Each structure stands twice: as structure tokens, then as C-alpha cells.
Coordinates of N, CA and C in Angstrom, one line a residue:
M1 N -12.0 52.5 30.3 CA -12.9 53.3 31.1 C -13.4 52.5 32.3
E2 N -13.5 53.1 33.5 CA -14.0 52.5 34.7 C -15.1 53.5 35.2
N3 N -16.1 52.9 35.9 CA -17.1 53.7 36.6 C -16.9 53.5 38.1
V4 N -17.1 54.5 38.9 CA -17.0 54.4 40.3 C -18.2 55.2 40.9
I5 N -18.6 54.8 42.1 CA -19.7 55.6 42.8 C -18.9 56.5 43.8
A6 N -19.0 57.8 43.5 CA -18.2 58.8 44.3 C -19.0 59.2 45.6
R7 N -18.2 59.5 46.6 CA -18.8 60.0 47.8 C -19.2 61.5 47.7
S8 N -18.5 62.2 46.9 CA -18.8 63.6 46.7 C -18.3 64.0 45.3
I9 N -18.8 65.1 44.9 CA -18.4 65.7 43.6 C -17.8 67.1 43.7
F10 N -18.0 67.7 44.9 CA -17.4 69.0 45.1 C -16.5 68.9 46.3
S11 N -15.2 69.3 46.1 CA -14.2 69.1 47.1 C -13.7 70.5 47.5
E12 N -13.3 70.7 48.7 CA -12.7 72.0 49.1 C -11.4 72.2 48.4
A13 N -11.2 73.4 47.8 CA -10.0 73.6 47.0 C -8.7 73.6 47.9
T14 N -7.6 73.2 47.3 CA -6.3 73.1 47.9 C -5.3 73.7 47.0
G15 N -4.0 73.8 47.6 CA -2.9 74.2 46.8 C -3.1 75.6 46.1
F16 N -2.5 75.7 44.9 CA -2.5 76.9 44.2 C -4.0 77.4 43.8
I17 N -4.9 76.4 43.7 CA -6.3 76.7 43.4 C -6.9 77.5 44.6
R18 N -6.7 77.0 45.8 CA -7.2 77.7 46.9 C -6.5 79.0 47.1
R19 N -5.2 79.0 46.9 CA -4.4 80.3 47.0 C -5.0 81.3 46.0
G20 N -5.4 80.9 44.9 CA -6.0 81.8 43.9 C -7.3 82.3 44.2
G21 N -8.0 81.8 45.3 CA -9.3 82.3 45.7 C -10.4 81.4 45.5
F22 N -10.2 80.2 45.1 CA -11.3 79.3 44.9 C -11.7 78.5 46.1
A23 N -13.0 78.3 46.3 CA -13.5 77.6 47.5 C -13.6 76.1 47.2
W24 N -14.0 75.8 46.0 CA -14.3 74.4 45.6 C -13.7 74.0 44.3
T25 N -13.4 72.7 44.2 CA -13.1 72.1 42.9 C -14.1 71.0 42.6
C26 N -14.3 70.8 41.3 CA -15.2 69.8 40.8 C -14.6 69.0 39.7
N27 N -14.5 67.6 39.9 CA -13.9 66.7 38.9 C -14.9 65.6 38.5
P28 N -15.5 65.7 37.4 CA -16.4 64.6 37.0 C -15.7 63.3 36.7
Y29 N -14.4 63.4 36.4 CA -13.6 62.2 36.0 C -12.3 62.2 36.8
V30 N -11.7 61.1 36.9 CA -10.3 61.0 37.3 C -9.5 60.4 36.2
G31 N -8.3 60.9 36.0 CA -7.6 60.5 34.8 C -8.0 61.3 33.6
C32 N -7.3 61.1 32.5 CA -7.5 61.9 31.3 C -7.0 61.1 30.1
T33 N -7.7 61.2 29.0 CA -7.3 60.5 27.8 C -6.6 61.4 26.8
F34 N -6.4 62.7 27.1 CA -5.6 63.6 26.2 C -4.1 63.2 26.2
G35 N -3.7 62.6 27.3 CA -2.3 62.1 27.3 C -1.2 63.1 27.3
C36 N -1.4 64.3 27.8 CA -0.3 65.3 27.8 C 0.9 64.8 28.6
T37 N 2.0 64.8 28.0 CA 3.2 64.2 28.7 C 3.7 64.9 29.8
Y38 N 3.3 66.2 30.0 CA 3.8 67.0 31.1 C 2.8 67.2 32.2
C39 N 1.6 66.6 32.1 CA 0.5 66.9 33.0 C 0.9 66.6 34.5
Y40 N 0.7 67.6 35.3 CA 1.0 67.4 36.8 C 0.0 66.4 37.4
A41 N -1.2 66.2 36.8 CA -2.1 65.4 37.5 C -1.7 63.9 37.6
M42 N -0.8 63.5 36.8 CA -0.3 62.1 36.9 C 0.4 61.8 38.1
F43 N 0.9 62.9 38.8 CA 1.7 62.7 40.1 C 0.8 62.9 41.3
L44 N -0.5 63.2 41.2 CA -1.3 63.4 42.3 C -1.8 62.1 42.9
P45 N -2.2 62.2 44.2 CA -2.6 61.0 44.9 C -3.8 60.2 44.2
Q46 N -4.6 61.0 43.5 CA -5.8 60.4 42.8 C -5.4 59.4 41.8
N47 N -4.1 59.5 41.3 CA -3.6 58.6 40.2 C -2.8 57.5 40.9
R48 N -3.4 56.3 40.9 CA -2.8 55.2 41.5 C -2.2 54.2 40.5
K49 N -2.2 54.7 39.2 CA -1.8 53.8 38.1 C -0.3 54.3 37.7
P50 N 0.4 53.4 37.0 CA 1.8 53.8 36.6 C 1.8 55.1 35.8
K51 N 2.8 55.9 36.1 CA 2.9 57.2 35.4 C 2.9 57.0 33.9
L52 N 3.6 56.0 33.4 CA 3.7 55.8 31.9 C 2.4 55.4 31.3
D53 N 1.4 55.1 32.1 CA 0.0 54.7 31.5 C -0.8 56.0 31.5
W54 N -0.3 57.1 31.9 CA -1.1 58.4 31.8 C -1.6 58.6 30.4
G55 N -2.9 58.9 30.3 CA -3.5 59.1 29.0 C -4.2 57.9 28.4
K56 N -4.0 56.8 29.0 CA -4.6 55.5 28.5 C -5.8 55.1 29.3
W57 N -6.2 55.9 30.2 CA -7.4 55.5 31.1 C -8.1 56.7 31.6
F58 N -9.3 56.5 32.1 CA -10.0 57.5 32.9 C -11.1 56.8 33.7
V59 N -11.5 57.4 34.7 CA -12.6 56.9 35.6 C -13.7 57.9 35.6
A60 N -14.9 57.4 35.4 CA -16.1 58.3 35.4 C -16.8 58.1 36.7
K61 N -17.2 59.2 37.4 CA -17.9 59.2 38.6 C -19.4 59.1 38.2
A62 N -19.9 57.8 38.2 CA -21.2 57.5 37.6 C -22.3 58.3 38.3
N63 N -22.2 58.6 39.5 CA -23.3 59.3 40.3 C -23.0 60.8 40.4
A64 N -22.1 61.3 39.6 CA -21.7 62.8 39.7 C -22.9 63.7 39.5
V65 N -23.8 63.5 38.6 CA -24.9 64.4 38.4 C -25.9 64.4 39.5
A66 N -26.2 63.2 40.1 CA -27.1 63.1 41.2 C -26.5 63.8 42.4
L67 N -25.1 63.7 42.6 CA -24.5 64.4 43.7 C -24.6 65.9 43.5
A68 N -24.4 66.3 42.3 CA -24.4 67.7 42.0 C -25.8 68.3 42.3
Q69 N -26.8 67.6 41.9 CA -28.2 68.0 42.1 C -28.5 68.1 43.6
K70 N -27.9 67.2 44.4 CA -28.2 67.2 45.8 C -27.5 68.3 46.5
H71 N -26.2 68.6 46.1 CA -25.4 69.5 46.9 C -25.1 70.9 46.3
A72 N -25.6 71.1 45.1 CA -25.2 72.3 44.4 C -25.6 73.6 45.1
S73 N -26.6 73.5 45.9 CA -27.1 74.7 46.6 C -26.1 75.3 47.6
K74 N -25.2 74.4 48.1 CA -24.2 74.9 49.1 C -23.1 75.7 48.4
L75 N -23.1 75.7 47.0 CA -22.1 76.5 46.3 C -22.6 77.8 45.8
A76 N -23.8 78.2 46.2 CA -24.4 79.4 45.6 C -23.5 80.6 45.9
G77 N -23.1 81.3 44.8 CA -22.3 82.5 44.9 C -20.9 82.2 45.2
Q78 N -20.5 80.9 45.4 CA -19.1 80.6 45.7 C -18.3 80.3 44.5
S79 N -17.0 80.3 44.6 CA -16.1 80.1 43.5 C -15.7 78.6 43.3
V80 N -15.9 78.1 42.1 CA -15.7 76.7 41.7 C -14.7 76.6 40.6
Y81 N -13.7 75.7 40.7 CA -12.7 75.4 39.7 C -13.1 74.0 39.1
M82 N -13.3 74.0 37.8 CA -13.7 72.8 37.1 C -12.9 72.6 35.8
S83 N -11.9 71.8 35.8 CA -11.6 70.7 36.8 C -10.1 70.8 37.1
S84 N -9.7 70.2 38.3 CA -8.3 70.4 38.7 C -7.5 69.1 38.5
V85 N -8.1 67.9 38.3 CA -7.3 66.7 38.1 C -7.6 66.0 36.8
T86 N -8.5 66.6 36.0 CA -8.9 66.0 34.8 C -9.3 67.1 33.8
D87 N -9.7 66.7 32.6 CA -10.4 67.7 31.7 C -11.9 67.4 31.7
P88 N -12.7 68.4 32.0 CA -14.1 68.2 32.1 C -14.7 67.9 30.7
Y89 N -14.0 68.1 29.6 CA -14.5 67.9 28.3 C -13.6 66.9 27.5
L90 N -13.4 65.7 28.2 CA -12.8 64.6 27.5 C -13.7 64.1 26.4
P91 N -13.2 63.5 25.4 CA -14.1 63.0 24.3 C -15.2 62.1 24.8
A92 N -15.0 61.3 25.8 CA -16.1 60.5 26.3 C -17.2 61.3 26.9
E93 N -17.0 62.5 27.3 CA -18.1 63.4 27.8 C -19.2 63.6 26.8
K94 N -18.9 63.4 25.6 CA -19.9 63.6 24.5 C -21.1 62.7 24.8
S95 N -20.8 61.5 25.2 CA -21.9 60.5 25.4 C -22.3 60.4 26.9
I96 N -21.3 60.5 27.8 CA -21.5 60.3 29.2 C -22.2 61.5 29.9
R97 N -21.8 62.7 29.5 CA -22.6 63.9 29.8 C -22.6 64.2 31.3
L98 N -21.5 63.9 32.0 CA -21.4 64.2 33.4 C -21.2 65.7 33.6
T99 N -20.3 66.3 32.8 CA -20.0 67.7 33.0 C -21.2 68.5 32.7
R100 N -21.9 68.2 31.6 CA -23.1 69.0 31.3 C -24.2 68.9 32.4
G101 N -24.3 67.6 33.0 CA -25.3 67.5 34.0 C -25.0 68.3 35.3
I102 N -23.7 68.3 35.6 CA -23.2 69.1 36.8 C -23.5 70.6 36.5
I103 N -23.2 71.1 35.3 CA -23.4 72.5 35.0 C -24.8 72.8 35.1
E104 N -25.7 71.9 34.6 CA -27.1 72.2 34.7 C -27.6 72.3 36.2
A105 N -27.0 71.4 37.0 CA -27.3 71.4 38.5 C -26.9 72.7 39.1
L106 N -25.7 73.2 38.7 CA -25.1 74.4 39.3 C -25.9 75.7 38.9
L107 N -26.4 75.7 37.7 CA -26.9 76.9 37.0 C -27.9 77.7 37.9
P108 N -28.9 77.1 38.5 CA -29.8 77.9 39.4 C -29.2 78.5 40.6
H109 N -28.0 78.1 41.0 CA -27.4 78.6 42.2 C -26.2 79.6 41.9
Q110 N -25.9 79.8 40.6 CA -25.0 80.8 40.2 C -23.7 80.9 41.0
P111 N -22.9 79.8 41.0 CA -21.6 80.0 41.6 C -20.7 80.8 40.6
R112 N -19.5 81.2 41.1 CA -18.5 81.8 40.2 C -17.7 80.7 39.6
L113 N -18.0 80.4 38.4 CA -17.5 79.2 37.8 C -16.4 79.4 36.8
L114 N -15.3 78.7 37.0 CA -14.2 78.7 36.0 C -14.1 77.3 35.4
I115 N -14.1 77.2 34.1 CA -14.0 75.9 33.4 C -12.6 75.9 32.8
Q116 N -11.8 74.9 33.1 CA -10.4 74.7 32.6 C -10.4 73.5 31.6
T117 N -10.1 73.8 30.3 CA -10.2 72.7 29.3 C -9.3 73.0 28.2
R118 N -9.1 71.9 27.4 CA -8.5 72.0 26.0 C -9.4 71.3 25.1
G119 N -10.6 70.9 25.5 CA -11.6 70.1 24.8 C -12.6 70.9 24.0
P120 N -12.6 70.8 22.7 CA -13.6 71.5 21.8 C -15.0 71.2 22.2
L121 N -15.3 70.1 22.9 CA -16.7 69.8 23.3 C -17.3 70.9 24.2
V122 N -16.6 71.8 24.7 CA -17.1 72.8 25.5 C -18.1 73.6 24.7
E123 N -17.9 73.6 23.4 CA -18.9 74.4 22.5 C -20.3 73.9 22.6
R124 N -20.5 72.6 22.9 CA -21.8 72.0 23.0 C -22.6 72.7 24.1
D125 N -21.9 73.2 25.2 CA -22.6 73.7 26.4 C -22.7 75.2 26.4
I126 N -22.5 75.8 25.3 CA -22.6 77.3 25.2 C -24.0 77.7 25.7
D127 N -25.0 77.0 25.4 CA -26.4 77.4 25.8 C -26.5 77.5 27.3
L128 N -25.8 76.7 28.1 CA -25.8 76.7 29.5 C -24.8 77.8 30.1
L129 N -23.6 77.7 29.5 CA -22.6 78.6 30.0 C -22.9 80.1 29.9
K130 N -23.6 80.5 28.9 CA -23.9 81.9 28.7 C -25.0 82.4 29.7
Q131 N -25.5 81.5 30.5 CA -26.5 81.9 31.5 C -25.9 82.1 32.9
F132 N -24.6 81.9 33.0 CA -23.9 82.2 34.3 C -23.5 83.7 34.3
R133 N -23.8 84.3 35.5 CA -23.4 85.7 35.7 C -21.9 85.9 35.9
H134 N -21.3 84.9 36.5 CA -19.8 85.0 36.7 C -19.2 83.7 36.2
L135 N -18.6 83.8 35.1 CA -18.0 82.7 34.4 C -16.7 83.1 33.6
R136 N -15.8 82.2 33.6 CA -14.6 82.3 32.7 C -14.2 80.9 32.2
I137 N -14.0 80.8 30.9 CA -13.5 79.6 30.3 C -12.0 79.7 30.0
H138 N -11.2 78.9 30.7 CA -9.8 78.9 30.5 C -9.5 77.8 29.5
F139 N -9.0 78.2 28.3 CA -8.7 77.3 27.2 C -7.3 77.3 26.9
S140 N -6.7 76.0 26.7 CA -5.3 75.8 26.6 C -4.9 75.9 25.1
I141 N -3.9 76.8 24.8 CA -3.3 76.9 23.5 C -1.8 77.0 23.8
P142 N -1.1 75.9 24.0 CA 0.3 76.0 24.5 C 1.4 76.2 23.4
T143 N 1.0 76.1 22.1 CA 2.0 76.2 21.1 C 1.3 76.7 19.8
D144 N 2.1 77.0 18.8 CA 1.6 77.4 17.5 C 1.8 76.3 16.4
D145 N 2.3 75.1 16.8 CA 2.8 74.1 15.8 C 2.1 72.8 16.2
D146 N 1.4 72.2 15.3 CA 0.6 71.0 15.6 C 1.5 69.8 15.7
A147 N 2.7 69.8 15.0 CA 3.6 68.7 15.2 C 4.2 68.7 16.6
I148 N 4.5 69.9 17.2 CA 4.9 70.0 18.6 C 3.8 69.6 19.5
R149 N 2.6 70.1 19.2 CA 1.4 69.7 20.0 C 1.3 68.2 20.1
S150 N 1.4 67.6 18.9 CA 1.3 66.1 18.9 C 2.4 65.4 19.7
A151 N 3.6 65.9 19.7 CA 4.7 65.3 20.5 C 4.4 65.4 22.0
F152 N 3.9 66.5 22.4 CA 3.7 66.7 23.9 C 2.3 66.4 24.3
E153 N 1.3 66.5 23.4 CA -0.1 66.2 23.8 C -0.6 65.2 22.7
P154 N -0.2 64.0 22.8 CA -0.4 63.1 21.6 C -1.9 62.8 21.3
H155 N -2.8 62.9 22.2 CA -4.2 62.6 21.9 C -5.1 63.8 22.1
A156 N -4.5 65.0 22.3 CA -5.3 66.2 22.5 C -5.7 66.7 21.1
P157 N -6.8 67.6 21.2 CA -7.3 68.1 19.9 C -6.3 69.0 19.1
P158 N -6.4 68.9 17.8 CA -5.5 69.8 17.0 C -5.8 71.3 17.3
L159 N -4.7 72.0 17.0 CA -4.8 73.5 17.3 C -5.9 74.2 16.5
D160 N -6.0 73.9 15.2 CA -7.0 74.5 14.4 C -8.4 74.4 15.0
E161 N -8.7 73.2 15.5 CA -10.0 72.9 16.1 C -10.2 73.7 17.4
R162 N -9.1 73.9 18.1 CA -9.2 74.7 19.4 C -9.5 76.2 19.0
W163 N -8.8 76.7 18.0 CA -9.0 78.1 17.6 C -10.4 78.3 17.1
R164 N -10.9 77.3 16.4 CA -12.3 77.4 15.9 C -13.3 77.6 17.0
V165 N -13.1 76.7 18.0 CA -14.0 76.8 19.2 C -13.8 78.1 19.9
L166 N -12.6 78.5 20.1 CA -12.4 79.8 20.8 C -13.1 80.9 20.1
N167 N -13.1 80.9 18.8 CA -13.8 81.9 18.0 C -15.3 81.9 18.3
Q168 N -15.9 80.6 18.4 CA -17.3 80.4 18.7 C -17.6 81.0 20.1
L169 N -16.8 80.6 21.0 CA -17.0 81.1 22.4 C -17.0 82.6 22.5
Q170 N -16.1 83.2 21.8 CA -16.0 84.7 21.7 C -17.2 85.3 21.0
A171 N -17.6 84.7 20.0 CA -18.8 85.2 19.3 C -20.0 85.2 20.2
H172 N -20.1 84.3 21.1 CA -21.2 84.3 22.1 C -20.9 85.1 23.3
K173 N -19.8 85.9 23.2 CA -19.5 86.8 24.3 C -19.2 86.1 25.6
L174 N -18.7 84.9 25.6 CA -18.3 84.2 26.8 C -16.9 84.7 27.2
P175 N -16.6 85.0 28.5 CA -15.3 85.4 28.9 C -14.3 84.3 28.7
I176 N -13.2 84.6 28.2 CA -12.1 83.6 27.8 C -10.8 83.9 28.5
G177 N -10.3 82.9 29.2 CA -8.9 83.0 29.6 C -8.1 82.1 28.7
L178 N -7.2 82.7 27.9 CA -6.4 82.0 27.0 C -5.1 81.6 27.7
C179 N -4.8 80.3 27.8 CA -3.7 79.8 28.6 C -2.6 79.1 27.8
V180 N -1.5 79.8 27.8 CA -0.3 79.3 27.2 C 0.5 78.7 28.4
T181 N 0.0 77.6 28.9 CA 0.5 77.0 30.2 C 0.5 75.5 30.1
P182 N 1.7 74.9 30.1 CA 3.0 75.6 30.0 C 3.3 75.9 28.5
M183 N 4.1 76.9 28.2 CA 4.4 77.2 26.9 C 5.3 76.1 26.3
L184 N 4.9 75.5 25.3 CA 5.7 74.5 24.6 C 6.6 75.2 23.5
P185 N 7.5 74.4 22.9 CA 8.3 75.1 21.8 C 7.4 75.7 20.8
L186 N 7.9 76.7 20.1 CA 7.1 77.5 19.1 C 7.8 77.4 17.8
A187 N 7.1 77.4 16.7 CA 7.6 77.4 15.4 C 7.9 78.9 14.9
N188 N 7.0 79.8 15.3 CA 7.1 81.2 14.9 C 6.7 82.1 16.1
P189 N 7.5 82.4 17.0 CA 7.1 83.1 18.2 C 6.5 84.5 17.9
D190 N 7.1 85.2 16.9 CA 6.5 86.5 16.6 C 5.1 86.4 16.1
Q191 N 4.9 85.5 15.2 CA 3.5 85.3 14.6 C 2.6 84.9 15.7
F192 N 3.0 84.0 16.6 CA 2.2 83.5 17.7 C 1.8 84.7 18.6
A193 N 2.7 85.5 18.9 CA 2.4 86.7 19.8 C 1.4 87.5 19.1
Q194 N 1.5 87.8 17.8 CA 0.5 88.6 17.2 C -0.9 88.0 17.2
R195 N -1.0 86.7 17.1 CA -2.3 86.0 17.1 C -2.9 86.1 18.5
L196 N -2.1 85.9 19.5 CA -2.6 86.0 20.8 C -3.2 87.4 21.1
I197 N -2.4 88.4 20.7 CA -2.8 89.8 20.9 C -4.1 90.1 20.1
Q198 N -4.1 89.7 18.8 CA -5.3 90.0 18.0 C -6.6 89.3 18.5
F199 N -6.4 88.2 19.1 CA -7.6 87.5 19.6 C -8.3 88.2 20.7
Q200 N -7.5 89.0 21.5 CA -8.0 89.8 22.6 C -8.8 89.0 23.6
P201 N -8.2 88.0 24.2 CA -8.9 87.2 25.3 C -9.2 88.1 26.5
N202 N -10.1 87.8 27.3 CA -10.4 88.5 28.5 C -9.2 88.4 29.5
L203 N -8.5 87.3 29.4 CA -7.4 87.0 30.3 C -6.3 86.3 29.5
L204 N -5.1 86.6 29.6 CA -4.0 85.9 29.0 C -3.0 85.4 30.0
V205 N -2.8 84.1 30.0 CA -1.9 83.5 31.1 C -0.7 82.8 30.4
L206 N 0.5 83.1 30.8 CA 1.7 82.4 30.3 C 2.4 81.7 31.5
Q207 N 3.0 80.6 31.2 CA 3.8 79.9 32.2 C 4.9 79.2 31.4
D208 N 6.1 79.3 32.0 CA 7.3 78.7 31.3 C 7.2 77.2 31.6
F209 N 7.8 76.4 30.7 CA 7.9 75.0 30.7 C 9.2 74.6 31.4
H210 N 9.2 74.1 32.6 CA 10.4 73.8 33.3 C 10.3 72.5 34.1
D211 N 11.4 71.9 34.3 CA 11.5 70.7 35.1 C 11.7 71.0 36.5
S212 N 10.7 70.6 37.4 CA 10.8 70.9 38.8 C 11.8 70.1 39.6
Q213 N 12.5 69.1 38.8 CA 13.5 68.2 39.5 C 13.0 67.5 40.7
G214 N 11.7 67.2 40.7 CA 11.1 66.4 41.8 C 10.9 67.2 43.0
R215 N 11.0 68.5 43.0 CA 10.8 69.3 44.2 C 9.4 69.5 44.6
W216 N 8.5 69.3 43.7 CA 7.0 69.5 44.0 C 6.3 68.2 43.8
G217 N 5.1 68.1 44.5 CA 4.3 66.9 44.3 C 3.8 66.8 42.9
A218 N 3.6 67.9 42.2 CA 3.1 67.9 40.8 C 4.3 68.2 40.0
D219 N 4.8 67.2 39.2 CA 6.0 67.3 38.5 C 5.7 67.3 37.0
T220 N 6.8 67.2 36.2 CA 6.7 67.0 34.7 C 7.0 65.6 34.4
G221 N 6.2 65.0 33.5 CA 6.4 63.6 33.2 C 7.7 63.3 32.5
P222 N 8.2 62.0 32.6 CA 9.5 61.6 32.1 C 9.6 61.8 30.6
I223 N 8.6 61.5 29.9 CA 8.7 61.7 28.4 C 8.8 63.2 28.0
A224 N 8.1 64.0 28.7 CA 8.3 65.5 28.5 C 9.7 65.9 28.8
K225 N 10.2 65.4 29.9 CA 11.6 65.8 30.3 C 12.6 65.5 29.2
E226 N 12.4 64.3 28.6 CA 13.3 63.9 27.5 C 13.1 64.8 26.3
Q227 N 11.8 65.1 26.0 CA 11.5 66.0 24.8 C 12.1 67.4 25.0
L228 N 12.1 67.9 26.2 CA 12.6 69.2 26.5 C 14.1 69.4 26.1
L229 N 14.9 68.3 26.2 CA 16.3 68.4 25.9 C 16.5 68.8 24.4
R230 N 15.6 68.7 23.6 CA 15.7 69.1 22.2 C 15.6 70.6 22.0
Y231 N 15.2 71.3 23.1 CA 14.9 72.7 23.0 C 15.6 73.5 24.1
P232 N 16.9 73.5 24.0 CA 17.7 74.1 25.1 C 17.5 75.6 25.4
K233 N 16.9 76.3 24.4 CA 16.7 77.7 24.5 C 15.3 78.1 24.7
L234 N 14.5 77.1 25.2 CA 13.1 77.4 25.3 C 12.8 78.5 26.3
S235 N 13.6 78.6 27.4 CA 13.4 79.7 28.4 C 13.6 81.1 27.7
D236 N 14.6 81.1 26.8 CA 14.8 82.4 26.1 C 13.6 82.8 25.2
T237 N 13.0 81.8 24.6 CA 11.8 82.0 23.8 C 10.6 82.5 24.6
Y238 N 10.5 81.9 25.8 CA 9.5 82.3 26.7 C 9.6 83.8 27.1
R239 N 10.8 84.2 27.5 CA 11.0 85.6 27.9 C 10.8 86.5 26.8
S240 N 11.1 86.1 25.6 CA 10.9 87.0 24.4 C 9.4 87.1 24.1
L241 N 8.7 86.0 24.2 CA 7.2 86.1 24.0 C 6.6 86.9 25.0
L242 N 6.9 86.7 26.3 CA 6.3 87.5 27.4 C 6.6 89.0 27.2
T243 N 7.8 89.3 26.8 CA 8.1 90.8 26.6 C 7.2 91.4 25.5
Q244 N 7.1 90.6 24.4 CA 6.3 91.1 23.3 C 4.8 91.3 23.7
L245 N 4.3 90.4 24.4 CA 2.9 90.5 24.8 C 2.7 91.6 25.8
Q246 N 3.6 91.7 26.8 CA 3.5 92.7 27.8 C 3.5 94.1 27.2
A247 N 4.2 94.3 26.1 CA 4.2 95.6 25.4 C 2.8 96.0 24.9
K248 N 1.9 95.0 24.8 CA 0.6 95.3 24.1 C -0.6 95.2 25.1
R249 N -0.4 94.4 26.2 CA -1.5 94.1 27.0 C -1.1 93.5 28.4
K250 N -2.1 93.3 29.2 CA -1.8 92.7 30.5 C -1.6 91.2 30.4
V251 N -0.6 90.7 31.0 CA -0.3 89.3 30.9 C -0.1 88.8 32.4
Y252 N -0.7 87.6 32.7 CA -0.5 87.0 34.0 C 0.5 85.8 33.8
E253 N 1.3 85.7 34.8 CA 2.3 84.6 34.7 C 1.9 83.5 35.7
G254 N 1.8 82.2 35.2 CA 1.7 81.1 36.0 C 0.4 81.2 36.9
Q255 N 0.7 80.8 38.2 CA -0.4 80.7 39.2 C -1.2 82.1 39.3
A256 N -0.6 83.2 39.0 CA -1.2 84.5 39.2 C -2.4 84.6 38.3
G257 N -2.5 83.8 37.2 CA -3.6 83.9 36.3 C -4.8 83.1 36.6
F258 N -4.8 82.4 37.7 CA -5.9 81.5 38.0 C -6.6 82.0 39.3
F259 N -7.6 82.8 39.0 CA -8.5 83.3 40.1 C -9.9 83.3 39.6
P260 N -10.8 83.4 40.5 CA -12.3 83.3 40.2 C -12.7 84.4 39.3
P261 N -13.7 84.1 38.4 CA -14.4 85.2 37.7 C -15.2 86.1 38.5

């Protein structure tokens, strides 16, 4: 872990986030300890460390809460994506509490807030999140098999823990975007489809897992590319899952599913 003194905590949105309609992004941290082997963030300019070290480090913006308290008023009613280059609910957030402090600073100004996470710690902040008038929590469930999850997301939370927290969020009537993004290999696609349908998220987003062959600034990591070779028919599984889901409900694909609440 490193600490830095940041110049700002709210940045003007860029790329697909801006195209989706967001005005601002907010990243309490740089880097991520969940270590997802496919994460696009390891290729962004903010990451100046070796790609193979992704998941082994993170940087905390030590003055993030003070910055949020100072500048949150300019975000009143505007759309905010939290977070674009990290997960706001890394395990370290439990004690550092930057994300919670930022949310507390934003609350009086009621921005249109989207939280993007795979971290069960989001459950801690239900008391704050339920006070936002325009909120959606995008939660990542990319597979149905914890062995596959462990291979592609070695330090990320187990799937059972994620589903437990999703049920808690839903019980508190918080709007949920369930993100199968990117879709990892599946053990039982039909059963997974039924679980997604029965959960009835406010928004369901699917994205296929593909190698961009270096054509984009945000790529897929080398370990993930090697792992993908074991699943040559993954694109077929994706199309089948998408078809099953579309027969029952509205499904957004890829970037189309990321827009303000």
C-alpha cells in the first residue's frame, strides 16, 4: 500500500463512461488488490507498474475525503461513476474508509451516483446509499463456478459471498445492475441463466470475453489470454446465454449497459 496526496478526487469522465452519459468519475484508489487477470485498468496510464504485478498493489488517495468535502457541491444533480480505474470496495477500504467518506460528502448534494464493484463491503454503506434519490449499484457476477472465478479473479470475493450481499442490497430496495462483464467460462449455463432471471435485477448487463489483440488502450491481460485458450467455444456459450436471457427480459450488451441512474 502507498499513500499519495491527490490534486483532485473528481475527474471529468472520458471514453465509454463519458459516452454513456456520465459527467464525472471518482477513484478513491489507484490499482486494485482483487487481481482480476483480464482487468482493463492495468493498461491505463494511471498504472505505471509492470502489468504482471497487477493485483499486488494499490495506492490510497490520503486526502480524498477532504477533497470530496471541498468540491462535492459542484456535482449536485450530475452523474458520477465510482469507480473507473479501481474498485471502491477493496478489502483495505474497511479500515481506510475513503469511499464511505466520499459518499458521505456527496450525499447532501444528491448526484446521480453509480457504484461499480465486486466487493461485499458495499453492504456496510447501505445506510448511506439508500438515502440517494438516483443510485444504481453495479455488481459483478461473471461466472457460476468458483474454481473459474479463482482462476481469473484470484483474490476477488467468492461467488456465494457476492450473492449474499446482492440479496441484502435487494432487500433494502437498492437498485442493482447485475454485471456479467466479461462473461467468464460457465459450469452450467442453463442454471446460471435461470438464477440471473429469478434474481430480477433492475439492470442486467452482459459482455463477451474477447481478446482485443492490442487494438485498444484497455486490453486483456496476458494471463487471461492464456487461460482463454482452454475455452475455445466460449463465444458460443455467450450467444446461448444471451438468447436465453433475452427471451425472458431486457438485457444490455457491453457499453450499452453503463449509463447514469
